[in-house]
Each structure stands twice: as C-alpha cells, then as structure tokens.
Coordinates of C-alpha atoms in Angstrom, one line a residue:
Chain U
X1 CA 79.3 39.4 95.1
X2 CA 77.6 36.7 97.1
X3 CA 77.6 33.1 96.2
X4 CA 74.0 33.0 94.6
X5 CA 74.9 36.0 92.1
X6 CA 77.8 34.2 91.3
X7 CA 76.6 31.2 90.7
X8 CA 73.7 33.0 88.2
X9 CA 76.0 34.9 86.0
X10 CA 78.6 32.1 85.4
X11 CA 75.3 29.5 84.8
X12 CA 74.2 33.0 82.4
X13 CA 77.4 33.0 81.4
X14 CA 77.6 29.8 80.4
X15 CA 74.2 29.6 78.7
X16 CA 75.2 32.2 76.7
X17 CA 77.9 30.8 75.4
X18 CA 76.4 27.3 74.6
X19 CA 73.7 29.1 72.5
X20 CA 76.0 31.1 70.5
X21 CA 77.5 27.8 69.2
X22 CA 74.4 27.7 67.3
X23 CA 75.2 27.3 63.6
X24 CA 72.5 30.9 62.7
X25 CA 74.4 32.9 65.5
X26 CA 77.5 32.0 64.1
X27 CA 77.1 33.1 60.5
X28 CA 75.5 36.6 62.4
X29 CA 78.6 36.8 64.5
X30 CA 81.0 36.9 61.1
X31 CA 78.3 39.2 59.1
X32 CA 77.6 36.1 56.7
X33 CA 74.5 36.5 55.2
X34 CA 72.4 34.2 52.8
X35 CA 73.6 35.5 49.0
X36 CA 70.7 37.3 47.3
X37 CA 68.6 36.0 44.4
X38 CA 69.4 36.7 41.1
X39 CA 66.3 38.8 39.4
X40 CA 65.4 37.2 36.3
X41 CA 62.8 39.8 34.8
X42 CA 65.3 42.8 34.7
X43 CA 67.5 44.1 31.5
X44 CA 70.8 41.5 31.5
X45 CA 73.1 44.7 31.3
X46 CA 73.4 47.7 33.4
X47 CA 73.2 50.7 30.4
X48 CA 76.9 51.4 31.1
X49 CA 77.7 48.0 29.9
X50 CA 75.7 48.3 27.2
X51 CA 76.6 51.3 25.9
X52 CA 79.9 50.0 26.3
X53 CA 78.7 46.9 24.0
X54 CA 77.1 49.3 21.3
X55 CA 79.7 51.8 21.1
X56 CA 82.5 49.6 20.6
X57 CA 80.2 47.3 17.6
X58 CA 79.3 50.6 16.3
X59 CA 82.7 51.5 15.8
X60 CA 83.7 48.6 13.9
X61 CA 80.7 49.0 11.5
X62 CA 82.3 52.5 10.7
X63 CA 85.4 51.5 10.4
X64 CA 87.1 50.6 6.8
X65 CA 87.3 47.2 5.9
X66 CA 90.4 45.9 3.9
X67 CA 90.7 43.0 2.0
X68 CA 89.3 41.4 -1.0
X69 CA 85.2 40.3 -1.6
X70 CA 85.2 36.6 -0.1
X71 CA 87.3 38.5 3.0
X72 CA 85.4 42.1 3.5
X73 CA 82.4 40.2 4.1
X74 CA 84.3 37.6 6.5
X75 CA 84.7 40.7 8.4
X76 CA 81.8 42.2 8.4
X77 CA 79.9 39.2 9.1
X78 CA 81.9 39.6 12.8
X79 CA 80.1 42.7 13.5
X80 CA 76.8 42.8 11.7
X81 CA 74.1 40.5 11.0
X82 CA 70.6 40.0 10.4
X83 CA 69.2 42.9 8.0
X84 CA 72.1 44.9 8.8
X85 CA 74.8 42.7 7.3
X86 CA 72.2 41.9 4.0
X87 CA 72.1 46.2 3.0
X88 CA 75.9 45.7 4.0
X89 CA 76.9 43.3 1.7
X90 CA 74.6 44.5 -1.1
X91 CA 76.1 47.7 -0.8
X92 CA 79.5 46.2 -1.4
X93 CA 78.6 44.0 -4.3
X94 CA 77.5 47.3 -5.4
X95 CA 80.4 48.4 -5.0
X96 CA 78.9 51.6 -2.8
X97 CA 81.1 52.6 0.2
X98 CA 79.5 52.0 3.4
X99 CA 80.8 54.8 5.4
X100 CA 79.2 56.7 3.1
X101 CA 75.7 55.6 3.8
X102 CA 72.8 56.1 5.4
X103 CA 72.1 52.8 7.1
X104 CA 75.9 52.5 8.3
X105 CA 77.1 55.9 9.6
X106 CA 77.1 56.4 13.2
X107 CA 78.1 58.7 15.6
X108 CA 80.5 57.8 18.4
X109 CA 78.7 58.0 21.3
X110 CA 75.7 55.7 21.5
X111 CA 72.3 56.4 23.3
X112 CA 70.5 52.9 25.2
X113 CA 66.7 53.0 24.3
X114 CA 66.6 50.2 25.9
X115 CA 67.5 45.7 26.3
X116 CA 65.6 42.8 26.0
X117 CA 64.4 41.6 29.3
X118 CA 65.4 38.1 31.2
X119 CA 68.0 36.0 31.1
X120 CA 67.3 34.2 27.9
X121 CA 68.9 34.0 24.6
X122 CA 69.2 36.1 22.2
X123 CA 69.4 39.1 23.7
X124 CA 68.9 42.8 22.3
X125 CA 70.0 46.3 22.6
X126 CA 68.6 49.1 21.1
X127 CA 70.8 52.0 20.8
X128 CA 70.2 55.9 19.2
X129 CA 73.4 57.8 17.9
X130 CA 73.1 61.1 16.1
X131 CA 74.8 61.7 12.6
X132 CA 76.0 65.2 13.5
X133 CA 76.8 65.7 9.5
X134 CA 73.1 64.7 8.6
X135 CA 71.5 65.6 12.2
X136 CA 69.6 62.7 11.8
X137 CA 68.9 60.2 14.7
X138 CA 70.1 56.7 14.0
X139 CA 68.4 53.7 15.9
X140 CA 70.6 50.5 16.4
X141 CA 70.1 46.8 17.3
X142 CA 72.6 44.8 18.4
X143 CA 71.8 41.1 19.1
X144 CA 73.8 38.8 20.7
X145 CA 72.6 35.4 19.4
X146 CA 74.1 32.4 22.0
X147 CA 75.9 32.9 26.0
X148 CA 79.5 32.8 23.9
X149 CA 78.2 35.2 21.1
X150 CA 79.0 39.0 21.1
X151 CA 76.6 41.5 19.9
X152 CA 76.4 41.9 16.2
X153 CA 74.1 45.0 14.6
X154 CA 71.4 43.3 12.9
X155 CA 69.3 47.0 12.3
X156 CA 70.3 50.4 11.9
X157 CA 67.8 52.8 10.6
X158 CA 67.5 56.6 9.9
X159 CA 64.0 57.9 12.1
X160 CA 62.6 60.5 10.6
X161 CA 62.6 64.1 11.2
X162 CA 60.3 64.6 14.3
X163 CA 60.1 61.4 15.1
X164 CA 60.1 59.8 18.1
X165 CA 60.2 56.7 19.7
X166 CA 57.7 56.2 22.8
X167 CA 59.1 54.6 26.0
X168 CA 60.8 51.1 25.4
X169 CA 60.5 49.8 29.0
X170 CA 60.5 51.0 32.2
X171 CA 64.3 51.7 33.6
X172 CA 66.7 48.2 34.3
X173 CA 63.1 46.4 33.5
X174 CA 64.3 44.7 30.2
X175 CA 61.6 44.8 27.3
X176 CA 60.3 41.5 25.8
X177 CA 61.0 40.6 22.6
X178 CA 58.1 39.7 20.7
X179 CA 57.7 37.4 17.9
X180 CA 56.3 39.1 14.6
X181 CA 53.8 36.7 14.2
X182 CA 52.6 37.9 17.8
X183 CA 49.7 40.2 18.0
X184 CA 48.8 39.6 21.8
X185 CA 47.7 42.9 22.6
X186 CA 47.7 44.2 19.3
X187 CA 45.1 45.2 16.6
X188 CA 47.0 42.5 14.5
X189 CA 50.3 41.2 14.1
X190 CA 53.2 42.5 13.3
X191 CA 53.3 40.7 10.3
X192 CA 50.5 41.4 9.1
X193 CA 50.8 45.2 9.6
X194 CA 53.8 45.1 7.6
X195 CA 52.1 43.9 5.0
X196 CA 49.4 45.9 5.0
X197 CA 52.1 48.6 4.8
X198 CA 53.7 47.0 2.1
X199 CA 50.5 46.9 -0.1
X200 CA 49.7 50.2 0.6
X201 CA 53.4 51.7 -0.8
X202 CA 52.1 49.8 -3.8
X203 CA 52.4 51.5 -7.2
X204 CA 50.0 52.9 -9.3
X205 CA 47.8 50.4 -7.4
X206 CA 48.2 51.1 -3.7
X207 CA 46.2 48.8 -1.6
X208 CA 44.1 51.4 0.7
X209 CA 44.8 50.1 4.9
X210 CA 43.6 51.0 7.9
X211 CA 46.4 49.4 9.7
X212 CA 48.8 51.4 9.1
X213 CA 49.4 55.2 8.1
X214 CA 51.6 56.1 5.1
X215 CA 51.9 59.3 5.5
X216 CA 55.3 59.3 6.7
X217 CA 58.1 61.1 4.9
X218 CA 59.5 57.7 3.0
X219 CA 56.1 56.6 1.7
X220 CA 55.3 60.6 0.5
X221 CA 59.0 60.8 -0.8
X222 CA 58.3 57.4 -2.7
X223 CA 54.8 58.0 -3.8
X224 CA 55.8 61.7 -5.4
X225 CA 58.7 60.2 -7.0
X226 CA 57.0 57.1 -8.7
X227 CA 54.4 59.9 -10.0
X228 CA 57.4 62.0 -10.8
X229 CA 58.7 59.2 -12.9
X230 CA 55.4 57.9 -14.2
X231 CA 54.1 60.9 -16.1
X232 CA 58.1 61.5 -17.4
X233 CA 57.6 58.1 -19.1
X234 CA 54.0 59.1 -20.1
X235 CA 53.2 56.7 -23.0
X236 CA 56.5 55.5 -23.6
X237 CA 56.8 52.7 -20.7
X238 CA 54.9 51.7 -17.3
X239 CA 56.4 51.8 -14.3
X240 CA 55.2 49.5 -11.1
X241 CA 56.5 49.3 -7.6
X242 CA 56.1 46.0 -5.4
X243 CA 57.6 46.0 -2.0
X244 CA 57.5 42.4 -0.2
X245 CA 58.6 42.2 3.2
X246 CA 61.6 40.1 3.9
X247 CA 61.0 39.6 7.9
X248 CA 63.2 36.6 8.6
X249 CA 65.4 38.8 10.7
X250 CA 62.8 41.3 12.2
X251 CA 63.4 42.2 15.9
X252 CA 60.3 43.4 17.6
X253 CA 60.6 44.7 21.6
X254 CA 57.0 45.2 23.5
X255 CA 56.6 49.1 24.4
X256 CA 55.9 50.0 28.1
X257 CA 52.4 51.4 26.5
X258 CA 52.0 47.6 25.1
X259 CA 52.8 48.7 21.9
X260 CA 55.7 47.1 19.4
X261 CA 58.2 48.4 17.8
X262 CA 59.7 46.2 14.7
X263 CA 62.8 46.5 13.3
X264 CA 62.6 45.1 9.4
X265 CA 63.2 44.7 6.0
X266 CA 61.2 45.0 3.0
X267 CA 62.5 44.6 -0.7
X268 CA 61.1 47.0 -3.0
X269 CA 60.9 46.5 -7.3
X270 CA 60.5 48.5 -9.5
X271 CA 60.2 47.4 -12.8
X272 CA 59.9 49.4 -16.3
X273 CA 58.5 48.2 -18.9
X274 CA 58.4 49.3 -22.2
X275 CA 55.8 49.9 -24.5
X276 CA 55.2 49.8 -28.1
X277 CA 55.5 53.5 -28.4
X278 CA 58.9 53.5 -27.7
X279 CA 62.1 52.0 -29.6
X280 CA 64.1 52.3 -26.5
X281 CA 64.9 54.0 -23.4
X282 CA 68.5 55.7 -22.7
X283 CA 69.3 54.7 -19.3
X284 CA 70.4 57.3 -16.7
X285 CA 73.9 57.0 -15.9
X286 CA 73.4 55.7 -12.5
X287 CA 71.6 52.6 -13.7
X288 CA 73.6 52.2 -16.9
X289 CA 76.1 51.4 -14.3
X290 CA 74.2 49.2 -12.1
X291 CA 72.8 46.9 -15.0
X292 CA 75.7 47.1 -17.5
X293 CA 73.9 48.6 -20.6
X294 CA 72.7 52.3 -21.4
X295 CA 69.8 51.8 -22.8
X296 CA 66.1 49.2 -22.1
X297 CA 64.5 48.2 -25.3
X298 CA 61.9 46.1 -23.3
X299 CA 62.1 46.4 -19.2
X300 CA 64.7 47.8 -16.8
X301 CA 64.3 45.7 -13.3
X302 CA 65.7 47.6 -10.3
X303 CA 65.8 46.0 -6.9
X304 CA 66.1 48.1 -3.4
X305 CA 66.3 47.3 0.0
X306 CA 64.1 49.3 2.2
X307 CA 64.6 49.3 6.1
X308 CA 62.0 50.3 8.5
X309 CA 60.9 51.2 11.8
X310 CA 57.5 50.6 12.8
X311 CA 55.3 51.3 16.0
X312 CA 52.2 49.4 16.7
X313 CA 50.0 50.6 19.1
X314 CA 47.5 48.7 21.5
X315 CA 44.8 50.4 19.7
X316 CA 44.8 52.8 16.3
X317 CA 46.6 52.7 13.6
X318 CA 50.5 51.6 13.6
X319 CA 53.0 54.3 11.9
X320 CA 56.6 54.2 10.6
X321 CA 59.0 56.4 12.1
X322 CA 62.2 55.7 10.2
X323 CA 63.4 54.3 7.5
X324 CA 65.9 54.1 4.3
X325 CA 66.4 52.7 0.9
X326 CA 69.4 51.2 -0.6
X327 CA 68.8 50.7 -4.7
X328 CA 71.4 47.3 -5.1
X329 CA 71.2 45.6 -8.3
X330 CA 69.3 45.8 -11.7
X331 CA 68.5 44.4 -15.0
X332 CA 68.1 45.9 -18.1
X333 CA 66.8 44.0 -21.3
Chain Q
X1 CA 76.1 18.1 95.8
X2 CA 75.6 21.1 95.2
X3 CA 79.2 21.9 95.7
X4 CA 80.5 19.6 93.0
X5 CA 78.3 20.4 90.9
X6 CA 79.2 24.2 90.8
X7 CA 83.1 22.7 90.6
X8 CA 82.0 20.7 87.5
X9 CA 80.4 23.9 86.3
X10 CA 83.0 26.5 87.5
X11 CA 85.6 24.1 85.8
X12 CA 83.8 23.6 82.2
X13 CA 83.8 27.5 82.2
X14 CA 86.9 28.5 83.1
X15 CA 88.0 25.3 80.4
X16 CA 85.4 27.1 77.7
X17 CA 86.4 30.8 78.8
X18 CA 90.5 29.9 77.5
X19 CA 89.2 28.1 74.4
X20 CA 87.9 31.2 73.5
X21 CA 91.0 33.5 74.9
X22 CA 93.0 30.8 72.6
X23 CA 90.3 31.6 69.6
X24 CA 89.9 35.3 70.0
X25 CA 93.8 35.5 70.6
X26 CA 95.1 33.7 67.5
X27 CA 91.3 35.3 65.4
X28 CA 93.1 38.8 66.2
X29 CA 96.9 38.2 65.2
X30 CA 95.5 36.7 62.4
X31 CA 93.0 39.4 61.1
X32 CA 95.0 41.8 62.5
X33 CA 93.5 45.3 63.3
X34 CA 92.5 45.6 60.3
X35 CA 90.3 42.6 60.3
X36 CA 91.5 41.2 56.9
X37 CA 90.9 37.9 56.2
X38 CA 92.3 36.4 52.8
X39 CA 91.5 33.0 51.7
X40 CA 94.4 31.4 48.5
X41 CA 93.3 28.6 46.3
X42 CA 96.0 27.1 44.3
X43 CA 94.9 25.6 40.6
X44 CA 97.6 25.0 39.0
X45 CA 95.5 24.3 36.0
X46 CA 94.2 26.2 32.7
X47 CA 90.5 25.5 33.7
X48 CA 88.9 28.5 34.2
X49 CA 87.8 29.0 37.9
X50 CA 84.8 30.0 39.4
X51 CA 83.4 31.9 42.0
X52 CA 79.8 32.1 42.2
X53 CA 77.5 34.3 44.8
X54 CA 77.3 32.0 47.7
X55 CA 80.9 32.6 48.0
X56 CA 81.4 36.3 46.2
X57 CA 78.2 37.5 48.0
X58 CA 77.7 36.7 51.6
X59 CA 79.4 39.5 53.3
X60 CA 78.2 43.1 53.1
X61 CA 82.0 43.9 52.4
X62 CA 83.9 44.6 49.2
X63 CA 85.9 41.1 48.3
X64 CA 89.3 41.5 46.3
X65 CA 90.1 38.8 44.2
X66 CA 93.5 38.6 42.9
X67 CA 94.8 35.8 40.3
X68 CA 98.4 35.2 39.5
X69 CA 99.3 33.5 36.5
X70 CA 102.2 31.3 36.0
X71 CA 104.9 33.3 34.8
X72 CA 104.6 34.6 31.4
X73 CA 101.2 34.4 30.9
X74 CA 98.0 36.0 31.2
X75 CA 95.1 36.7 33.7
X76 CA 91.8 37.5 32.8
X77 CA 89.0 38.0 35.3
X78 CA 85.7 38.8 34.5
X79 CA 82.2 39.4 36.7
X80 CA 78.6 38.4 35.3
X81 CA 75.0 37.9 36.4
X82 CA 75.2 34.2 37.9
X83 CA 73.0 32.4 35.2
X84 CA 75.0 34.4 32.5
X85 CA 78.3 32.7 33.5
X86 CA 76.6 29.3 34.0
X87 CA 75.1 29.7 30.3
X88 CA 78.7 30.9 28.7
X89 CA 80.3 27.8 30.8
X90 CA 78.1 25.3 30.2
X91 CA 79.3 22.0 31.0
X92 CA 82.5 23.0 30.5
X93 CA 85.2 21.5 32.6
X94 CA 85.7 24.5 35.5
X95 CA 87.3 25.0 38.9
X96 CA 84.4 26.1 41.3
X97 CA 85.5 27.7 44.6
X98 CA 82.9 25.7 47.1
X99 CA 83.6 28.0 50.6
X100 CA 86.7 29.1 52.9
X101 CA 88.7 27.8 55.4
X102 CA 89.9 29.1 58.5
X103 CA 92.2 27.1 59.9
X104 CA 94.2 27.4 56.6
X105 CA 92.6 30.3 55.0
X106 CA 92.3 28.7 51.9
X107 CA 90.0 29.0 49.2
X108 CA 87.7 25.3 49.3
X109 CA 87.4 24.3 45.3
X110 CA 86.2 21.4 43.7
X111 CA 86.5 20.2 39.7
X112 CA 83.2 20.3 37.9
X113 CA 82.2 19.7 34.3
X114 CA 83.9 17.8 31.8
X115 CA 83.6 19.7 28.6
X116 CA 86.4 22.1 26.9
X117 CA 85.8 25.8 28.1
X118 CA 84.6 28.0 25.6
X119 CA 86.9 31.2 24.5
X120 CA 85.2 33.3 27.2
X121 CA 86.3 36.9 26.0
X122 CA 84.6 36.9 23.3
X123 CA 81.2 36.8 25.1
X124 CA 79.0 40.4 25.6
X125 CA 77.7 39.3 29.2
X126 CA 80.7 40.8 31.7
X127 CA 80.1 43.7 33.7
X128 CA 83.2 44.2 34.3
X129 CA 86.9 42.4 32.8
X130 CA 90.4 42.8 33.4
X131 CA 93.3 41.5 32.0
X132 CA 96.8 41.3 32.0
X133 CA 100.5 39.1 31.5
X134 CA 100.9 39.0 35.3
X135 CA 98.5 39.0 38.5
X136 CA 95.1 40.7 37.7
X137 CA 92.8 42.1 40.7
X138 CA 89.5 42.9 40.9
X139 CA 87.2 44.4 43.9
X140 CA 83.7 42.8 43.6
X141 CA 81.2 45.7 45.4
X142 CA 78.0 44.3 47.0
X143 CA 76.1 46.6 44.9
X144 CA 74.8 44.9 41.7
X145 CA 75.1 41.1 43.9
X146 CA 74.7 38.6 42.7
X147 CA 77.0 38.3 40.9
X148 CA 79.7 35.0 39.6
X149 CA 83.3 35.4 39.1
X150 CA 85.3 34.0 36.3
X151 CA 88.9 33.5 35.8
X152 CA 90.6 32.4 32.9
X153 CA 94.5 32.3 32.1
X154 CA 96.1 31.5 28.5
X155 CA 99.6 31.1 28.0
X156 CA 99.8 29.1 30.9
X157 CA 98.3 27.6 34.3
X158 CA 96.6 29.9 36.8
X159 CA 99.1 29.6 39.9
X160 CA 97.1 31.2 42.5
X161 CA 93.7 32.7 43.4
X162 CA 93.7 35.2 46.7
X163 CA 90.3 35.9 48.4
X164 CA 90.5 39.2 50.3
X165 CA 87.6 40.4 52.5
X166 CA 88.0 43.2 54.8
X167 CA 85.6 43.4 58.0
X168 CA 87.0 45.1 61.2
X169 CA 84.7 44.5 62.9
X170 CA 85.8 40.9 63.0
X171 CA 89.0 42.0 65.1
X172 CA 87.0 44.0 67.1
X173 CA 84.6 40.3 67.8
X174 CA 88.1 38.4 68.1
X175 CA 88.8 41.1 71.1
X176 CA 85.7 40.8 72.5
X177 CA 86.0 36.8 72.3
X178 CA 89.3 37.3 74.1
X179 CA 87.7 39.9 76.8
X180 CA 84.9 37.1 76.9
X181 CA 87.2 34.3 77.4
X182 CA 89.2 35.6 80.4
X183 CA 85.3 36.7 81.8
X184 CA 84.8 32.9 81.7
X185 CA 87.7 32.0 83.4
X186 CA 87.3 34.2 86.3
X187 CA 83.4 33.6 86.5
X188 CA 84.4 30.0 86.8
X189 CA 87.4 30.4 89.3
X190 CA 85.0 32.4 90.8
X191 CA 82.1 29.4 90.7
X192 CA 84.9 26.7 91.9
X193 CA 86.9 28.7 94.7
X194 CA 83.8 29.8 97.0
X195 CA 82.6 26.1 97.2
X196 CA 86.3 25.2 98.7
X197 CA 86.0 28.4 101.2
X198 CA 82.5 27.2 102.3
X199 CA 83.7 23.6 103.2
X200 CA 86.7 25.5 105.2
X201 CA 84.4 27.7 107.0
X202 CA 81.4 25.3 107.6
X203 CA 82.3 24.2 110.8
X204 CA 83.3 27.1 111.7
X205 CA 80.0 28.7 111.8
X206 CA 78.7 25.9 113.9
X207 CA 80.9 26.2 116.6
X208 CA 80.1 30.0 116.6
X209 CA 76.6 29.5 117.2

C-alpha cells in the first residue's frame, strides 16, 4: 500500500466515522425509529376486544340477580343502562323474570356489527347474538359513557324475521354516532321519523306517513290485535293506542350507505274506556294482576314499553327491523 | 508539515479506532450474543407508571415489560391506544418512563400529575391486561403501535419495572464497532509510522542519486 492510499483511506476512514457521530445515523445504527401516529378516525377496539367487552356484559345481564328491590337494581344498574336498564327495572317492579324475556336473553357468544369511531367519549358497540331457543337474532349496544367507565347495555332488541341490518362501517373504520336530532344526509331527522312512526302505530286513528313504512311484523302484529280487541269490545268500551317516543337515551350510528340506524324507545298506552252500554268489564287474569282489581267499571289504563330498531336511508322511506314490547304497569278504575 | 499533520491525523485515529474497540467491546459483553438489552426503573411507589409510545414504540422489536411488586401484592399491567390511557389518567399523579440509559441500563422516569389515579381496571379501553400477586410480564408486539403502557399495583408499592428489547443485530454492530475500532488503529499506526520511515530514508535517497 503506498503512502497516498494510506493516507486516503485513514482521512476516509476517519470521515466516516466523524459523520456517523451524527445524532440521525445514530438512532439508524440502533434501529430507533420515530414512534408512529396514533389514527384517530378508526374503531377504539380491535373486534376481539370488543367482543371480549360484549360477551362478558352480556353475561351479566343473563345472569340472576340476588338480593332485595333497592339492591337488584343496584346491580343491574352496573351492567345496563340507558333504555335497556328502564325495560329492566320495569320488568322487575313487575315482578317478570328477566331471563325469561325477550329484550334480556342472549346467547353466549356475541357477533360485533360494529364501534363508534374516534377517540371520543362515549363510545359504542353494537353487538348481534342469536337466541338459539327462539332463533331470533338479538342486536346489542353497549356504551361506555367516560375513559374510567366500562360498557353498560343501554339497547337490546329482537330484529325481525328476515331482517337485516345493512353495513355499519367499513372494517376497523369506527361509525359515527349521530345525534337524533341530526338529519344531515337524511330525508329528516331521526326524531322526527320516529315520530312519524309513532303516529302512524296510532289507534283507530293512525296518522298516514310517508317517512316511514309500518308494515313490519310489530306494527301488523299490533294493528291486528287492537282490531282483534276492538270489535271483541264492540259497543261495550273504546279502546285507543298512543305511542310517544321516549328518545332521551336513543343511540344512532351513521351506515357506510349514509344511512342511520337508531336504537330507541317508545311508550305505548292503551287505554279502555268504558261506555254506557256496559256495567263493567271482567278483567283478564293477566291484567287483574297487573292493576290489582278484576274487573273496570269506567277505564283500564295499560302502559308498555316498546323497543325499536330503525334504519333510515339517504333517500326513501326509513323501516323498522326489530323490535319488542314489554306491558309494565296498569290501572283499572 | 505535511508529516505532522498525518502524525496528528494517524494519532486521533488510532485514539478514535480504541474508543470504539473499548465501546464495541464492553456493547457486546453487555448485549451479549443475543443482543438483549434491558433497561430497570425502580418506583418504589403506588403511582401507576407509564410507558407511552415514544418509548414502547421505537424499535421494530417485541419489548417485554416485566413489573414486580413488593412482596405480597399485586401487579397489573395493561396496554391501550395512547390517547385512551391519557383520557383514563387524566391528571392523575403517574410515573412516566421519559427514555433509557445505557451506561446504567436504566429505565429514565419522571413524576407527572398531581391528582389521585383513578381505579384503572374498571375501564373498557385495554387491549390487552394481566394481573397477578407477584411479577406480571407482558410482550408489547409492534403490530397494533402505538400503543401506551400502564402499570398499576394494589396492596403495596411497585418495586421494579424491567424493559427488555431484543435486537441481535445490535451484537452483531457492537462486533463490527470492535472490527472497526482495531481498523482505526492500524489505519492510523499505519498514517503515523510511514512519516517516521520517510524522515529515516530521506537522505538516503539523495545520496543515491
């Protein structure tokens, strides 16, 4: 090696060195990289977790609770809330047990439909489970209110048979929750479908909508039975039907069509009043239980809870695709 | 000139080329082949600690984080989206591990926050959580990064929090340094001892010709 190649690879050399001193090449040397940015648009929890989440709420809905009143519904209150803990604890001061009902029973293995999106509070999951006994397809919501907050079930609702539910959000995307009194996007709001769907159960005088179709099997199921009822009573009483939509706890998530779906809660009365023609009514024995007396000499009140699950489309005409009814209290006079 | 300058030069070399034999040297015994390098904070405190992404998440590596609580009581370690476990802590009063370092390979942490820490368990926003009366461990993939790492411990203080990242090729650089080093000094033994030679065989060039 002669003298000038020497002196070129140690200057090289060297060089080299010096420059690798450098703060960037140092961090490359050891494989250090800048940490990666946290996406803020995506679902909070990977399904797994969530799933994890719904499956273990949903088993403590289902399981018995033990204790007296002012307790049971201490306990309840740790797992449900919203709608869901409202039909709860009307069906114990019923004194109905909730295993045994619609709106509670759950199968064990839960389905995600899909999350709220972002990082924001509170957060949703919906989740589908399958009542093997029934074969009916439950949808869940589970809403976790504050950070230090766990999931509580605020919806669960029977779908109808043949229904489905369209596409929630695309996958890990998260859907936006929507407020009901939000109708960006939407032939009208939330709300105010609801209500048009609420007038339109209306009995005898239904309130004809556009807005929403009621022919789903709830509505025809209700509809034949108040005609059922109606011509039983013929002249001796009148029977109407209000239902008045109690949407304090709706949840509504955006559809990846940009559609809504809306999770709610309507209270439905039906009230029976006596006429002239008749002395009195004999009470069935169901309601002779519920109000305490066997027979109405002037109007038997009965109040329900009904729980829905309604799609609005960006266009046409919004449907319900589940739904239940829980009859909790009544007065007879 | 000339000459000295190269001595300088040949000098600073062979100097820079043992700092690095010295570096690469003690980088390999320490990492050993495997090229583990484990980092231990000690809190001796019940404040939950922290270990948030630009810690967790800037090697490609899986990083095993190991807490040992004092004895009797218990461990709980749970992983969540960044923002999550800055919403669940809040201002609360937290042990936040700020970087490594080397020369001890200890966990760097600082006291943040003032409040009382909320009951963290009770939160649905962990990917994942383990727990147990005794050390808990947990391997943090890169996978779902970034991610924040919190450690709680009830029952008593948290003694210990290890750091563990495995990278071999880090041995296989501390070699190289070493390999490097000892080129260094020979390139600049080399760069010094030719200048001496050519002061000794000057002259005798010139009274050849």
């Amino acid at each position: 090696m002669t003298r000038r190649t020497t002196s070129a690879v140690a200057a090289a050399t060297l060089a080299s060195a010096l420059l690798l001193t450098g703060c960037g090449t140092q961090d490359a040397l050891v494989g250090l990289r800048p940490a990666p940015a946290e996406k803020s648009v995506s679902a909070p929890l990977g399904d797994e977790g969530a799933a994890d989440i719904a499956a273990r709420v949903l088993a403590q809905a289902e399981a018995p609770i033990e204790g007296d009143a002012k307790k049971a519904a201490a306990a309840r209150a740790v797992f449900l809330a919203g709608d869901a803990l409202t039909v709860a604890n009307a069906m114990a001061a019923r004194g109905a047990a909730p295993a045994a009902t619609p709106d509670l029973a759950v199968a064990p293995k839960p389905t995600i439909v899909g999350q709220s999106q972002g990082r924001a509070w509170p957060r949703a999951i919906v989740a589908s489970t399958l009542d093997e006994a029934t074969n009916t397809q439950m949808l869940h919501v589970l809403v976790s209110e504050k950070p230090d907050q766990p999931f509580k079930i605020v919806s669960s609702v029977p779908m109808f048979a043949g229904a489905t539910l369209p596409a929630v959000a695309p996958e890990n995307a998260g859907s936006p929750m929507v407020e009901v009194t939000d109708g960006e996007g939407l032939p009208a709001t939330p709300e105010a479908v609801i209500k048009a769907y609420a007038a339109a159960l209306a009995f005898p005088k239904p309130v004809a909508t556009k807005a929403v179709s009621v022919d789903n099997a709830f509505a025809n199921s209700l509809k034949t039975t108040a005609a059922a009822q109606a011509k039983a009573l013929g002249k001796l009483g009148t029977l109407t039907q209000v239902h008045t939509p109690e949407l304090k706890n709706a949840v509504s998530f955006r559809l990846a069509d940009g559609g809504v779906v809306t999770f709610g809660l309507m209270k439905r009365t039906d009230t029976l009043a006596v006429t002239k023609a008749a002395k009195e009514l004999v009470l069935p024995a169901e309601y002779a239980k519920l109000t305490g007396k066997k027979k109405v000499t002037k109007s038997l009140t009965l109040n329900n809870l009904e729980t829905f699950v309604m799609l609005i489309p960006p266009t046409g005409q919004a449907s319900v695709i589940g739904g239940a009814e829980l009859l909790v209290s009544g007065k007879a006079l | 000139m000339t000459t000295i300058v190269k001595s300088v030069v040949g000098a600073l070399l062979a100097v820079l080329g043992l700092v690095l034999t010295v570096i690469g040297a003690w980088f390999a015994t320490q990492l050993g082949s495997s090229g583990t390098a484990q980092f231990t904070a000690r809190p001796a405190t019940t404040d939950p600690v922290i270990i948030r992404p630009s810690v967790l998440n800037r090697v490609e590596s899986d990083v095993v984080v190991t807490a040992t609580p004092a004895e009797g009581a218990t461990a709980w370690m749970a992983l969540a989206n960044p923002s999550d476990a800055a919403d669940v802590l809040g201002d609360a009063r937290v042990v936040s591990a700020t970087g490594v370092g080397v020369r001890d390979w200890v966990l760097l942490t600082r006291t943040v926050g003032s409040g009382e820490p909320p009951a963290l368990g009770l939160a649905d926003l962990w990917r994942q959580q383990e727990s147990a009366q005794g050390p808990v461990t947990l391997t943090v993939t890169q996978a779902q990064a970034p991610e924040a790492l919190v450690i709680a411990s009830e029952g008593g203080t948290l003694e210990t929090v290890t750091f563990t990242v495995t990278d071999k090729t880090w041995f296989v650089e501390a070699v190289v340094a070493v390999l490097a080093g000892l080129f260094l000094i020979v390139a600049g033994v080399a760069l010094a001892w030719p200048s001496r030679r050519s002061i000794d065989e000057a002259p005798t060039e010139e009274v050849t010709r």
